[in-house]
Amino acid sequence: MPNMSLKKNEMPAQDANVRNKNFLEVALGYTEEQALDEAARCLNCKNHPCVSGCPVQVKIPEFIQKITEKDYEGAYQVIHETSSLPAVCGRVCPQETQCEAKCVRGIKGEPVGIGRLERFVADWHNANVKEEPAKPASNGHKVAVIGSGPSGLTCAGDLAKKGYDVTVFEALHLAGGVLVYGIPEFRLPKAIVQKEVDGLKALGVKVETNMVIGRVVSIDELMSEYGFEAVFIGSGAGLPMFMHIPGENLCGVYSANEFLTRINLMKAYKEGSDTPIMPLAGKRVAVVGGGNVAMDAARCSKRLGAEVYIVYRRGMEELPARHEEVEHAEEEGIIFKTLTNPVKINGDDSGYVSSMTCVEMELGEPDASGRRRPIEKVGSDFDLPVDCVIMSLGTTPNPLIKNTTPGLEVNRKGGIVVNEEGLTSHASVYAGGDAVTGAATVILAMGAGKLGAKSIDEQLSKK
Amino acid sequence: MYRIVRKEALKPTVILYEIEAPMVAKKAEPGQFIILRVDENGERIPITIHDYDREKGTVTIIVQTIGATTEKLSHKAEGESIQDFVGPLGRPTETEGKKKVCVVGGGVGCAIAYPVLKKFHDCGAEVHAVVGFKNKDLVILEDKFRAASSVLKLMTDDGSYGEKGLVTDALKQLIEDGNRYDEIFAIGPAIMMKFVSKTTEPYGIPTTVSMSPIMVDGTGMCGGCRLTVGGETKFACVDGPDFDGHKVDWDESLKRGKMYFDWERHKYEETCNLFKEVK
């Protein structure tokens, strides 16, 4: 008999007032009992709608079934068939708009906690299974993957499993892309990312760090001089956007990318790191924007001891961040100043931020994006005293690869143009993830990496 | 890891490091920079390339020991390795099609001014050089500058060597003497580049400066190196590092450069003390 409770098993978590002072993981993961109880909520529906909600089509009811049989490794293997990064996805996927949104149990009550179960299974595997996967026999084909973020790692993993000789080129000194420089430790421990990367290396994937493709070597050179038969570009989102308002280059104004990179990749918050970050204890920080990245930046600032405001021009309902992230941020004491838009950042004599002039907004008719358009309330200007401003407005694609790869077509926004197979306008060059779509989610990038791997396999196996 | 194949103290606090980095050496051009990390906990710092040897697969940088990271680096011996060395980054300096140029270098900036000067020279331009140092003890690369330029003005702040005065004094004199430069190229401390730009502006001589703001990734991802040029925000790592000196918002850049001043000074003292204890 399935467990007919209308509610999900709650995720154990660090208390909000404890965790907002440390960088340890917030959500602690299900215990075995909780996992079994939650798994029993799955009805194992015949047409499994949840699977269609997953960008990489994880066989969800099948792995949950394995949990109910206490065959956790079996469950892991089911997930791993289609997803290379289960421990990552179980943590950062927006399940509420994907698999869980399609769950039949969600019609009356809460959907099955699919993400939480995925995380349980992946963590169980990481804690209990030590042997490395067998290295597949080589098929002799060489493929280059540019970028070691979610799309690149997925593409590399899928190809390696098929016996391809894969080299991943990473521009930074550490593999993982946005998983290491962007998403904070308390949402996604870096040890987990490292484990996934190590898993790929065990499959025979080579990871070359400090390789800025386009500068050190071009895509055409990879193919003509280094013998790569196909290339997958998963170079990520690119350059941070700013508002182009006065005062944006004052000391104390960061892009979310810079702020998070200093903290997550460079560990600026830790004793012993040589990378500086502005001291924020007792200071006031305004994070401008309402996406997941804004929530991450706000929650990091809080952990560094600041009073933190999210400044967003629309309302709470319109925040693009995951509901769970907003909830966590609120619990941790982040103050939401919605329907508020900055117009100017003011500085002191030495060039440091002292306040931000904002205007109040109200919502008008829906615009092209379907969201109600924010309109400025005339004469509502006010000064918000802050010491630091973090701009979290999204990114524009990095033009480096486009500029150094003749024949690579990009769209009006600078995103690489691909067809339904993930193939670019350049022969044997595929692309996916944020470099194509602009900033999106980890799982969508993984889906694109998967597609790239499939298409590359189809092309090269014909040779 | 990247091995230091040669280390030479040009001056007690100005050290040349030749680093084994074949991929970087293969593509490096004058005006470009690299980013290095000394060790696992190291910060990423940008250093402009001084020289490269494509056959040997090495890249040479000249670094002034001035803060925590450069202090750590100075304790690395020849034969030892540094953690990370990535590049070449940024756009190369445009050196073609110039008939007569004047290259202005300040302090350790001369280490970077030299390859640019040599490239101008190799491209067939008549090259004048103005180099400035605090005092005689800090003068570097004099012979190299002399060999590649037809006029060399060597200035020291205290007059202990060459002529006493600022690079801007010598530059102004050269211009006043009737030298018609197609371009002035300045590399050195931001304050020097600012005043070189101010000096040439009334004469309308195109002036290029090589900016070295605070940077993290060096690929455009963080935007920490942004500066205002002609009212627009530019990223030094991808749009530069060379910019039109007459259009740079110098006061903003100077302030941004000091963002971590207190932290850096503290960290430097801490690092120096650490090495003293080890001794």
Short mmCIF file of C-alpha atoms in Angstrom, two decimals, chain A residues 1-3 32 34-44 60-72 74-75 112 117 120-121:
data_model
loop_
_atom_site.label_atom_id
_atom_site.label_comp_id
_atom_site.label_asym_id
_atom_site.label_seq_id
_atom_site.Cartn_x
_atom_site.Cartn_y
_atom_site.Cartn_z
CA MET A 1 0.00 0.00 0.00
CA PRO A 2 1.42 3.42 -0.89
CA ASN A 3 1.87 6.01 1.82
CA GLU A 32 16.95 6.07 5.54
CA GLN A 34 12.50 9.26 5.80
CA ALA A 35 13.62 8.09 2.37
CA LEU A 36 11.69 4.83 2.69
CA ASP A 37 8.62 6.67 3.93
CA GLU A 38 8.82 9.19 1.09
CA ALA A 39 9.53 6.55 -1.56
CA ALA A 40 6.35 4.78 -0.47
CA ARG A 41 4.37 7.86 -1.57
CA CYS A 42 5.17 7.13 -5.23
CA LEU A 43 2.24 5.47 -6.99
CA ASN A 44 4.49 4.08 -9.72
CA ILE A 60 12.03 8.28 -11.72
CA PRO A 61 9.45 5.64 -10.68
CA GLU A 62 12.01 2.94 -11.39
CA PHE A 63 14.64 4.37 -9.05
CA ILE A 64 12.06 5.09 -6.38
CA GLN A 65 10.89 1.48 -6.65
CA LYS A 66 14.47 0.38 -5.95
CA ILE A 67 14.51 2.55 -2.83
CA THR A 68 11.41 0.82 -1.52
CA GLU A 69 13.29 -2.45 -2.03
CA LYS A 70 16.21 -0.93 -0.08
CA ASP A 71 18.37 -1.49 -3.15
CA TYR A 72 19.99 1.94 -2.96
CA GLY A 74 20.38 -0.22 -7.77
CA ALA A 75 18.48 3.05 -7.48
CA VAL A 112 6.61 13.04 -4.14
CA LEU A 117 15.08 11.05 -2.89
CA PHE A 120 19.47 10.46 -0.73
CA VAL A 121 20.39 7.83 -3.30
#
